């Protein structure tokens, strides 16, 4: 043995390298048959696969220009990062955006901007911007809720996102006075760090799931009673990433902690069906909404990506007939989001947000139902100008998912579905998520929200209004096409949004149903 070890120690390093390369070449040619390139070009063929694997990063850093990338270009990401870090988020020497491009947004400024007085809430806090409507007010729920922020965290589950990411988001919304939607993965300990909560469940009923996989009202009641941070309930009908399609949470990702929170078995694949078991028809959905509201006292809403409108019209007609209905509707865009989905769904199924929302809102507007509902927009709206457009179309507040992820460190690596997120945001790897420092990242989420609201308020004031709910569709122009050039939203989408009952910002500040009390109670 000593002689063998002695002989091996005399072999030069480059000979060992040649031996390893020879073994790889033999394997490529004679053993593996899955990859044609590495078979035909042994050894060097592996370089092709490695370069392909880092292609998104190479294009992001060296190839793509500032306005070129999707889903978020470099300028958009840089604005979020700078806003979150309280750095200079301005740009100099004029815009580099093609302002004649299709769908470019123009906000019409007033000759004399709105001027706030000395005692105005925005003098005390230049980012104070609550929802102008109260969830549950029309239906007289026992616990109405006015979202304290015009921008909030959209549905992202613990399990899809890491514990550190969820905790950073929740601590951040507490610091910003916003709310945090749980996503359909259940209410985790990381959601209970001080922020207002919208509890969201889908077809898997995680967190409120009976042993046979059905919805459990008793579990929901217990959850609400034990967690006063829950301010409303949201039923997911579909999501922008994959409307009409269920999902699978691989057993390998189900830790004992996730299993306990979701009410599932450790290590066993869990299926989220494409459809609900708790209801099959629109009347049954309406009955479930009213039952949950009665049992919990909370406002109840639905979330959906928009395609066909026949069942939405049936819901609207039932609302007129019964005087009941959802307290809020979250409209998700077909652009997709954090949910992993087949490209065929992400690219083609359901309408983009601007088309989907305008179609749905117009339907409810024609039936005089818009005043009864808080409309929430969700679909790449995390930028002040896009938010102004959304408010002009009828939105009452917005939810952001990917933008919130970026504020806590997401770099748009687009590997959310692989469990290898390098920023530690969308992974269950303990090593990777250890890079997220919760106190710092929560500050950044809060600062992004505050900067966003501040700039949206400034845009609102420039248009002559006090609150963005006052925007009309005549206040926003969009580029349409080469023949018609540009037009206001009213002419483009064929409706005028209903007027929101708004008197002044002070009235919103004094509202007894205002959320985020720990935050807004400390305004100086």
GROMACS .gro file of C-alpha atoms in nm, residues 183-187 199-217 219-220 223 234-237 261-264 270-273 275-280 288 292:
model
   47
  183UNK     CA    1  -5.063   3.376  -0.009
  184UNK     CA    2  -5.222   3.034  -0.003
  185UNK     CA    3  -4.953   2.865   0.208
  186UNK     CA    4  -5.121   2.942   0.539
  187UNK     CA    5  -5.041   3.181   0.824
  199UNK     CA    6  -5.546   3.580   0.503
  200UNK     CA    7  -5.564   3.419   0.161
  201UNK     CA    8  -5.663   3.064   0.077
  202UNK     CA    9  -5.693   2.877  -0.248
  203UNK     CA   10  -5.799   2.534  -0.362
  204UNK     CA   11  -5.558   2.357  -0.126
  205UNK     CA   12  -5.709   2.532   0.181
  206UNK     CA   13  -5.370   2.531   0.351
  207UNK     CA   14  -5.394   2.644   0.712
  208UNK     CA   15  -5.771   2.593   0.714
  209UNK     CA   16  -5.767   2.243   0.570
  210UNK     CA   17  -5.961   1.945   0.705
  211UNK     CA   18  -5.803   1.600   0.713
  212UNK     CA   19  -5.974   1.506   0.388
  213UNK     CA   20  -5.841   1.818   0.213
  214UNK     CA   21  -6.159   2.023   0.225
  215UNK     CA   22  -6.220   2.371   0.366
  216UNK     CA   23  -6.273   2.385   0.744
  217UNK     CA   24  -6.477   2.676   0.878
  219UNK     CA   25  -6.017   2.606   1.162
  220UNK     CA   26  -6.068   2.944   0.996
  223UNK     CA   27  -5.725   3.109   1.321
  234UNK     CA   28  -5.937   3.655   0.046
  235UNK     CA   29  -6.059   3.354  -0.158
  236UNK     CA   30  -5.835   3.281  -0.456
  237UNK     CA   31  -6.030   3.184  -0.765
  261UNK     CA   32  -4.855   2.534   0.893
  262UNK     CA   33  -5.022   2.395   0.580
  263UNK     CA   34  -5.182   2.096   0.749
  264UNK     CA   35  -5.019   1.839   0.520
  270UNK     CA   36  -4.926   1.810  -0.215
  271UNK     CA   37  -5.167   1.888  -0.496
  272UNK     CA   38  -5.356   2.216  -0.522
  273UNK     CA   39  -5.648   2.129  -0.750
  275UNK     CA   40  -6.095   2.406  -0.882
  276UNK     CA   41  -6.247   2.449  -0.537
  277UNK     CA   42  -6.419   2.175  -0.336
  278UNK     CA   43  -6.603   2.422  -0.111
  279UNK     CA   44  -6.823   2.548  -0.396
  280UNK     CA   45  -6.909   2.460  -0.755
  288UNK     CA   46  -6.947   3.084   0.128
  292UNK     CA   47  -6.722   3.337   0.633
   0.00000   0.00000   0.00000
